XYZ file of N, CA, C and O in Angstrom:
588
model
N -0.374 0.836 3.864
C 1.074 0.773 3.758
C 1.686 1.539 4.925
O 1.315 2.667 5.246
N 2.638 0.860 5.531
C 3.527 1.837 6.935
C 4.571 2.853 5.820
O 4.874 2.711 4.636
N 4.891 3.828 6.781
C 5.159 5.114 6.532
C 6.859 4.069 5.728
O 7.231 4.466 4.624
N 7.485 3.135 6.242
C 8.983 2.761 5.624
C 7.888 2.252 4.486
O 7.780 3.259 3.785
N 7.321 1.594 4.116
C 7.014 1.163 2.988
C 6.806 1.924 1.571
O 7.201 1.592 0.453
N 5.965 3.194 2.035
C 6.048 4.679 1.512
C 7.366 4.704 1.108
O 7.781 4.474 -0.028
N 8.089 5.033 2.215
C 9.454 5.664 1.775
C 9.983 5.026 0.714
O 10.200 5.632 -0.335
N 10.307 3.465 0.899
C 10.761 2.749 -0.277
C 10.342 2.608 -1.310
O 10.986 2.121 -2.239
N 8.968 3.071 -1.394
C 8.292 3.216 -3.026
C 8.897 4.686 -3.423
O 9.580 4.849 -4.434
N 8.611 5.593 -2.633
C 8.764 6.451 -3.436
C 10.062 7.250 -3.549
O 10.247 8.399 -3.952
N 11.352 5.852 -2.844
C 12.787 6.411 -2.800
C 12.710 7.725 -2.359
O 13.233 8.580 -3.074
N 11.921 8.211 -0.867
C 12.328 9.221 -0.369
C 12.630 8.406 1.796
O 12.231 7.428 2.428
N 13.353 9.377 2.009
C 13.600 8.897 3.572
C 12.550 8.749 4.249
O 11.680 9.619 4.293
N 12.455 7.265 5.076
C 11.307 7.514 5.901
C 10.777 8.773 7.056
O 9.663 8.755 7.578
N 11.774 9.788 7.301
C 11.511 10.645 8.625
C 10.810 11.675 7.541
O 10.532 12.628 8.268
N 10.451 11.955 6.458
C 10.356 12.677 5.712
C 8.490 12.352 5.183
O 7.558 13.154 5.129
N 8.516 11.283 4.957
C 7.357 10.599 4.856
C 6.521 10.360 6.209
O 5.298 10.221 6.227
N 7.411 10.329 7.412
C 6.448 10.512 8.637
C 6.066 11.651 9.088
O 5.102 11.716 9.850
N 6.776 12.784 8.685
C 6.440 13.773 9.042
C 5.450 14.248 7.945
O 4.507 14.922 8.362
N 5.513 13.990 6.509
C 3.788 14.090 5.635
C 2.936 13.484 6.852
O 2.562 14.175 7.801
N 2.791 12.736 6.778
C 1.559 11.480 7.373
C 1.556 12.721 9.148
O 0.497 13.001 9.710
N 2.260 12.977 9.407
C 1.478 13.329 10.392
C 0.939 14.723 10.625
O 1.546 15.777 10.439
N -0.552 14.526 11.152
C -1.370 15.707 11.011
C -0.833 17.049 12.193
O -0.327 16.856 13.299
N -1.091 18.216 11.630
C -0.798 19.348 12.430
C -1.791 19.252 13.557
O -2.930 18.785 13.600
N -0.741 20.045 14.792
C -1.934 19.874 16.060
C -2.998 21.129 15.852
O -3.208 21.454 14.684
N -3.714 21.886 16.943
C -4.410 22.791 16.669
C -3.308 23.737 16.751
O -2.310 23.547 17.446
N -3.605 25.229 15.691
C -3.015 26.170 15.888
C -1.741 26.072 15.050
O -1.008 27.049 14.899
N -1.552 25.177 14.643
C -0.381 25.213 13.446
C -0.972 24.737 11.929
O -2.030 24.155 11.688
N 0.031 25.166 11.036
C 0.148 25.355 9.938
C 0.566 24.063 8.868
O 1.692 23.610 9.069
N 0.034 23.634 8.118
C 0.265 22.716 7.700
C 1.752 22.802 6.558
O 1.695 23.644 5.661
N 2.989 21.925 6.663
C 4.068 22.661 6.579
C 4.259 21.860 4.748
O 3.862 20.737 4.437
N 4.850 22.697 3.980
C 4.923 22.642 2.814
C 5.929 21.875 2.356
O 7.047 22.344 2.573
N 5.885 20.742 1.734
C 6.322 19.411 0.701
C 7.374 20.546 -0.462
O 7.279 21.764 -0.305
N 7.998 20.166 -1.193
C 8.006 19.824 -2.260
C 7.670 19.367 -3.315
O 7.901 18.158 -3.319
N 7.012 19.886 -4.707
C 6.510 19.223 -5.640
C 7.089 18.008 -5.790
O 6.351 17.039 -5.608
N 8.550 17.754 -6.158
C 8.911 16.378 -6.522
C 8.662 15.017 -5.174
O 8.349 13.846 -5.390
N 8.935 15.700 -3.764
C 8.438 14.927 -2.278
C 7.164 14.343 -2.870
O 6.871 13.188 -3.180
N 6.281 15.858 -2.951
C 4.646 15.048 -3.337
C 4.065 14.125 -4.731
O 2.996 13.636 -5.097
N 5.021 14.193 -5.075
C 4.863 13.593 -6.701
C 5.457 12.453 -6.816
O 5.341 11.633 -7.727
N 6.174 12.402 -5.770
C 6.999 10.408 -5.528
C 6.036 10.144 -4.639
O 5.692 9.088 -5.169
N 5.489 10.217 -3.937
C 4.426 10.015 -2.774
C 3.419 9.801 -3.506
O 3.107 8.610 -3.528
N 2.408 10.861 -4.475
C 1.104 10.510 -4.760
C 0.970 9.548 -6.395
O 0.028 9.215 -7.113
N 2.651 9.348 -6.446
C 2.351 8.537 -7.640
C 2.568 7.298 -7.106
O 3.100 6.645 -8.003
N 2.395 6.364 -5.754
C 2.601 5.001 -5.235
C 1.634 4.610 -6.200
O 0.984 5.541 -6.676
N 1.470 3.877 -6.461
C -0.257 2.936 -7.090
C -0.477 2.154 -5.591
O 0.331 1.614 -4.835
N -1.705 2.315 -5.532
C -2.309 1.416 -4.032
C -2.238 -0.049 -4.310
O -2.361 -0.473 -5.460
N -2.005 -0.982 -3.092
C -2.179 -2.143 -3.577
C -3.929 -2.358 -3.991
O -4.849 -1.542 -3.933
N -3.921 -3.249 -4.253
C -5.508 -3.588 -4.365
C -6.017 -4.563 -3.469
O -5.537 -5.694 -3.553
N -6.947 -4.325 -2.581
C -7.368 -4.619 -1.218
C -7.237 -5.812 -1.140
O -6.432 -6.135 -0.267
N -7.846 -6.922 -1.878
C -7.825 -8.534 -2.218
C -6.477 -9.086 -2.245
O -6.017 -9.747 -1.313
N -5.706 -8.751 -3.558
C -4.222 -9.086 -3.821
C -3.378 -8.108 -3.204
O -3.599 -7.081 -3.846
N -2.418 -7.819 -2.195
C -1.869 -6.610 -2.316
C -0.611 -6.878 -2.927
O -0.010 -7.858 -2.487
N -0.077 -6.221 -3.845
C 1.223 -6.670 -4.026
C 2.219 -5.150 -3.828
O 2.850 -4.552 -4.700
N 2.094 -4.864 -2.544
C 3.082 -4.033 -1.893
C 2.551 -4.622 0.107
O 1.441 -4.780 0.614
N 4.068 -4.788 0.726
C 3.713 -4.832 1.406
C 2.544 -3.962 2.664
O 1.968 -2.889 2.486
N 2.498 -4.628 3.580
C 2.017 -2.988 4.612
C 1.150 -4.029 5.847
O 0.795 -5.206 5.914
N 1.096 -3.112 6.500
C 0.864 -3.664 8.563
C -0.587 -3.364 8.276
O -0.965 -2.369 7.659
N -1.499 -4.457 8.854
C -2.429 -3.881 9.093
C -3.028 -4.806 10.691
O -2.651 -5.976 10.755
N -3.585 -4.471 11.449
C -4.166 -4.577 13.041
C -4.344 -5.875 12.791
O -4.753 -6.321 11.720
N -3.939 -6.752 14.110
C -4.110 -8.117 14.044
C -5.659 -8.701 14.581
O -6.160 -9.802 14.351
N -6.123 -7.749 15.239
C -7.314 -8.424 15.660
C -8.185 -9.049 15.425
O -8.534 -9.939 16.200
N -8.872 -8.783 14.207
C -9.494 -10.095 13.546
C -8.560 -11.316 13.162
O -8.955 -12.481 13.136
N -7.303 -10.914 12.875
C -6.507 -12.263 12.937
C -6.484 -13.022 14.209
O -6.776 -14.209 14.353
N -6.178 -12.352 14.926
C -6.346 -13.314 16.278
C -7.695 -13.785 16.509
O -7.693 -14.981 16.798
N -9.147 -13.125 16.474
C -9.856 -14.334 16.089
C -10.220 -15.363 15.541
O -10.692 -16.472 15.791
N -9.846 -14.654 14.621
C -10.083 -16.011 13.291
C -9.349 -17.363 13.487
O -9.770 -18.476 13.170
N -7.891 -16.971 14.211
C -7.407 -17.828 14.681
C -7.419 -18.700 15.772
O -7.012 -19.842 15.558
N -7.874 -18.348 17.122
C -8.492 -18.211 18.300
C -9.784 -19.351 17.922
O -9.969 -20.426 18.494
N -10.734 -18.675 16.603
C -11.703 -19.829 16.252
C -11.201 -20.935 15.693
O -11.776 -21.785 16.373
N -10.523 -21.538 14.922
C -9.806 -22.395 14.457
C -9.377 -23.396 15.773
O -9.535 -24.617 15.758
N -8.943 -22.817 16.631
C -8.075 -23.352 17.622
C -9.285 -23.853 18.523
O -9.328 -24.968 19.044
N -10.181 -22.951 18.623
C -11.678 -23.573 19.070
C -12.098 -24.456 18.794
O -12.567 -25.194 19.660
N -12.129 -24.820 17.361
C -12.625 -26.290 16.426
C -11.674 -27.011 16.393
O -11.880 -28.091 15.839
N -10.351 -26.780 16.907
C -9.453 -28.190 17.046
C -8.312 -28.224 16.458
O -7.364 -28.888 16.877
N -8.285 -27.313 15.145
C -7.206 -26.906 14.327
C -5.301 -26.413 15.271
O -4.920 -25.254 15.437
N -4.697 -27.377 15.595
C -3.664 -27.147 15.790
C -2.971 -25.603 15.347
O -3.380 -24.970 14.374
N -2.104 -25.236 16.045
C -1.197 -24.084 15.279
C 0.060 -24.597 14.421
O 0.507 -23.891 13.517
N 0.522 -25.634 14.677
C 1.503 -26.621 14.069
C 1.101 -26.990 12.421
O 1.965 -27.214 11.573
N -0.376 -27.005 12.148
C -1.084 -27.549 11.053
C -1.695 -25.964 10.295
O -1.896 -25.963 9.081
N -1.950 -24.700 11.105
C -2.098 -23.969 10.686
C -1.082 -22.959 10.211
O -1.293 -22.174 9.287
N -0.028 -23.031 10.868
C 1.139 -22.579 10.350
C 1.718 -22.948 8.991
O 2.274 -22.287 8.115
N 1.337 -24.465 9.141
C 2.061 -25.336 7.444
C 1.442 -24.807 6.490
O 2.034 -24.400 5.491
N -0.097 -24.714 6.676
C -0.821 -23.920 5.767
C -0.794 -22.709 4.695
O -0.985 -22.515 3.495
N -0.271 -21.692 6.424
C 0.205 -20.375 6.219
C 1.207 -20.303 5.496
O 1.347 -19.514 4.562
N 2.184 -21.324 5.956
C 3.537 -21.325 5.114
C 4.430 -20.110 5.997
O 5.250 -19.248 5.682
N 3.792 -20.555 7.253
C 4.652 -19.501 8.335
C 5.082 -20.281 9.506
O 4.787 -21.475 9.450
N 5.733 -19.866 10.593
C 6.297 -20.580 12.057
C 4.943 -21.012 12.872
O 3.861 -20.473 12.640
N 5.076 -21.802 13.623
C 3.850 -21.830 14.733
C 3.950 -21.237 15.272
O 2.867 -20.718 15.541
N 5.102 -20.636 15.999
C 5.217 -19.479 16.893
C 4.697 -18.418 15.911
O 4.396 -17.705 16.868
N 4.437 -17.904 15.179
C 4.081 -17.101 14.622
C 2.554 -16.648 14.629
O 2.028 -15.535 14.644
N 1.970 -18.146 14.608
C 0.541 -18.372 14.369
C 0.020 -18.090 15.885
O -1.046 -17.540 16.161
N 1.034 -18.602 16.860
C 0.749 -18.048 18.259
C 0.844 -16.963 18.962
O 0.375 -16.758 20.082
N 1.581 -16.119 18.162
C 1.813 -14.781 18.504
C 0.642 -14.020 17.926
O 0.296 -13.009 18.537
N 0.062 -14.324 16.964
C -0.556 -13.788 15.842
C -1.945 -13.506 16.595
O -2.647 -12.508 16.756
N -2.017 -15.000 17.022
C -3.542 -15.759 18.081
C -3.345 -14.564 19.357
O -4.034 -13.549 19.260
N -2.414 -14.700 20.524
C -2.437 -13.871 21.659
C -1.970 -12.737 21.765
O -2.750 -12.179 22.536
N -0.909 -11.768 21.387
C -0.629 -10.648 21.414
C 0.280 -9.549 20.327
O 0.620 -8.405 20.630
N 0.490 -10.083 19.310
C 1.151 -9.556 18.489
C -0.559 -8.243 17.779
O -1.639 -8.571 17.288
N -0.048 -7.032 18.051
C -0.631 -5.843 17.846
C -0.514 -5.858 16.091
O -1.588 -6.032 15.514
N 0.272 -5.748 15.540
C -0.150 -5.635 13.868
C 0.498 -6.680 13.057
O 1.400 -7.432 13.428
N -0.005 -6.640 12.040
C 1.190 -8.419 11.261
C 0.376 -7.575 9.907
O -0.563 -6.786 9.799
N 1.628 -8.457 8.723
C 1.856 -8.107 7.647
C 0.135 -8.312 6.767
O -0.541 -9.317 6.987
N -0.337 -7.214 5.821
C -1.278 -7.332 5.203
C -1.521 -8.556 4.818
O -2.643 -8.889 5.200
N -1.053 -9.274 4.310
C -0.750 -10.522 3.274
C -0.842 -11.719 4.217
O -1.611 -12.563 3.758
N -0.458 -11.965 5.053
C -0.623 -12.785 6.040
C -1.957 -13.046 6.672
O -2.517 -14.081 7.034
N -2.348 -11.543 6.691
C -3.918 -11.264 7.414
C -5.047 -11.990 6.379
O -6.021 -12.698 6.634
N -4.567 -11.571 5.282
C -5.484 -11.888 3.966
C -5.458 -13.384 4.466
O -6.343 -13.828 5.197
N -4.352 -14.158 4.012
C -4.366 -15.704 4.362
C -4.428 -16.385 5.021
O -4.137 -17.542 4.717
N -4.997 -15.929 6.782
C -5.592 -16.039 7.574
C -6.837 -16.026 7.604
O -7.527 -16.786 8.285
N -7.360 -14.888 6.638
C -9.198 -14.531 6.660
C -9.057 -15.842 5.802
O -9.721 -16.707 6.374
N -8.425 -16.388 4.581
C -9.152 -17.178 3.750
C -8.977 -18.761 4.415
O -9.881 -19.562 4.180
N -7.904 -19.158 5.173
C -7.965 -20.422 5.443
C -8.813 -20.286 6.459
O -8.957 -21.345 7.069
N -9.453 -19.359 6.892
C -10.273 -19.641 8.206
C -11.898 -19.766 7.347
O -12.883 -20.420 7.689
N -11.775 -19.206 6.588
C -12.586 -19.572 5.276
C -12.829 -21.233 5.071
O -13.797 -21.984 5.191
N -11.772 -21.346 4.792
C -11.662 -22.964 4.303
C -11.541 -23.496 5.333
O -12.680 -23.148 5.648
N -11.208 -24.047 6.205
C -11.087 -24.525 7.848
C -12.341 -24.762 8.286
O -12.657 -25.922 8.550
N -13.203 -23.782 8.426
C -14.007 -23.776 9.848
C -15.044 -24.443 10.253
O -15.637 -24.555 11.326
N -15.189 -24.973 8.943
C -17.120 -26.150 8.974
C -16.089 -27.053 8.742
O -16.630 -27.538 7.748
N -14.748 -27.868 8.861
C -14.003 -28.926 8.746
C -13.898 -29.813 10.095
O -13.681 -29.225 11.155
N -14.023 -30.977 10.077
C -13.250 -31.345 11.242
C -11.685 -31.743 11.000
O -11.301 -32.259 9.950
N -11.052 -31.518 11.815
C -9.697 -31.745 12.077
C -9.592 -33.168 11.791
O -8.852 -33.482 10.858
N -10.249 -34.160 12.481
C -9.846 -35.645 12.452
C -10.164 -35.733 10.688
O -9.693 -36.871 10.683
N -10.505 -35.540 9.385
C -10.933 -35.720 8.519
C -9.933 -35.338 7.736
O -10.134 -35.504 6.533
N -8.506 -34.692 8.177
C -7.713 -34.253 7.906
C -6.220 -34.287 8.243
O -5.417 -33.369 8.075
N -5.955 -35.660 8.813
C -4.797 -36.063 9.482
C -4.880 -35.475 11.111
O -3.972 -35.935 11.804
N -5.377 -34.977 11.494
C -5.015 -34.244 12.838
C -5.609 -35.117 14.018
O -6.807 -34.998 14.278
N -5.020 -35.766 14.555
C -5.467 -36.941 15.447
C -5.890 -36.535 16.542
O -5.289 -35.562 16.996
N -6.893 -37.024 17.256
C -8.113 -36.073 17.766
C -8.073 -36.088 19.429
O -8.990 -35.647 20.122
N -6.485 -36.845 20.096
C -5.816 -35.851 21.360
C -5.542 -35.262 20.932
O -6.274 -34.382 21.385
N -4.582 -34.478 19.796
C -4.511 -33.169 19.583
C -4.980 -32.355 19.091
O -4.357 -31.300 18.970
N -6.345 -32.496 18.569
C -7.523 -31.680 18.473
C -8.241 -31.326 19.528
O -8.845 -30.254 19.523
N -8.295 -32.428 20.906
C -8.336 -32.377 22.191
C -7.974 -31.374 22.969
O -8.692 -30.646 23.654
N -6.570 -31.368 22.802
C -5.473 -30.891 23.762
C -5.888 -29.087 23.133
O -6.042 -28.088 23.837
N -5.999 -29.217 21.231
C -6.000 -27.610 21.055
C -7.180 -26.803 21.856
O -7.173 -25.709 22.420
N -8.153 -27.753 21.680
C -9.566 -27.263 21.889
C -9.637 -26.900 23.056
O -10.311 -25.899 23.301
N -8.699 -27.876 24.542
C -8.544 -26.839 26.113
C -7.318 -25.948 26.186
O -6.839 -25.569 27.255
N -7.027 -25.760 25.465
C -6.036 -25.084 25.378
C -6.900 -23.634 24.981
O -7.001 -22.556 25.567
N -7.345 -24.049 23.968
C -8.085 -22.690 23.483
C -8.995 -22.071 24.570
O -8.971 -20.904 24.961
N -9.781 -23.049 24.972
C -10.797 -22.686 26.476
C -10.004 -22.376 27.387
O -10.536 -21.458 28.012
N -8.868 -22.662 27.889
C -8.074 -21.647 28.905
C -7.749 -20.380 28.611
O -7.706 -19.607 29.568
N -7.422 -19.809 27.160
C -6.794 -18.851 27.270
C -7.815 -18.040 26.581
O -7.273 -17.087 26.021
N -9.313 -18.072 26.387
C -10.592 -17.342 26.317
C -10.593 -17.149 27.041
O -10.122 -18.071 27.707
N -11.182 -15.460 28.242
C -11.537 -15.388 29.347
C -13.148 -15.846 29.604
O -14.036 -15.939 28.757
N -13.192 -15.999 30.486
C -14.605 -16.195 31.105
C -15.211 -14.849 30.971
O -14.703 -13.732 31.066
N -16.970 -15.404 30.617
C -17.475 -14.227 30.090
C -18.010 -13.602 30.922
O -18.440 -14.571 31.549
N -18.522 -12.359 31.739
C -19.160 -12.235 33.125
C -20.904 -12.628 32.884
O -21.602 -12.151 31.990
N -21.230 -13.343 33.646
C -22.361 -13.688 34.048
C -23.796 -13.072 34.508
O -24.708 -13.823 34.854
């Protein structure tokens, strides 16, 4: 969960909750909460890793592979987006440089890449210049591996 997400569970300000979360450097003192601060804080319930049902950011990088592979096997971002039930631009940002994206998203990324990946595209409406077109598309924007 990001530090605003905290805050909004436990109806305290986020600058308050970032300053819990962040650790003392060397040589200082670890600075003292409030019972009721720490008692809205340690009573969040965690989501549960599978379902989360609180939001929260977590690192896109295996998303961008997972996606990256998809796009390898032919899978459009136009067709993976509908899936997602998100933008294509989204699915493309997701693929090349977007640094963190929503837990929940990530989850439903790991699972359609799940379901996707031993598929062919043509077996599935996706007409196979543009399974074509994804597949060099995808090989351009893999770097070359050094030799």
């Amino acid at each position: 969960m990001s530090a605003q997400d905290i805050a909004d569970r436990a109806g305290l300000s986020v600058t308050l909750v970032r300053r819990v979360l962040r650790t003392p450097a060397d040589g200082q003192t670890v600075r003292d909460i409030s019972r009721t601060s720490a008692d809205a804080i340690l009573g969040i319930p965690l989501p549960h890793r599978r379902t989360p049902g609180a939001p929260g950011l977590t690192d896109a990088t295996e998303a961008s592979w997972l996606l990256a592979d998809l796009a390898r096997a032919g899978w459009p971002a136009t067709t993976l987006a509908h899936r997602l039930g998100v933008n294509a631009r989204t699915v493309a940002e997701v693929r090349d440089k977007r640094p963190r994206l929503r837990l929940d998203l990530a989850l439903r990324i790991h699972r359609l890449h799940h379901d996707l990946i031993s598929l062919d595209p043509a077996g599935y409406g996706i007409h196979p210049t543009d399974s074509a077109r994804t597949r060099a598309a995808a090989t351009r924007r893999t770097p070359a591996t050094a030799a």
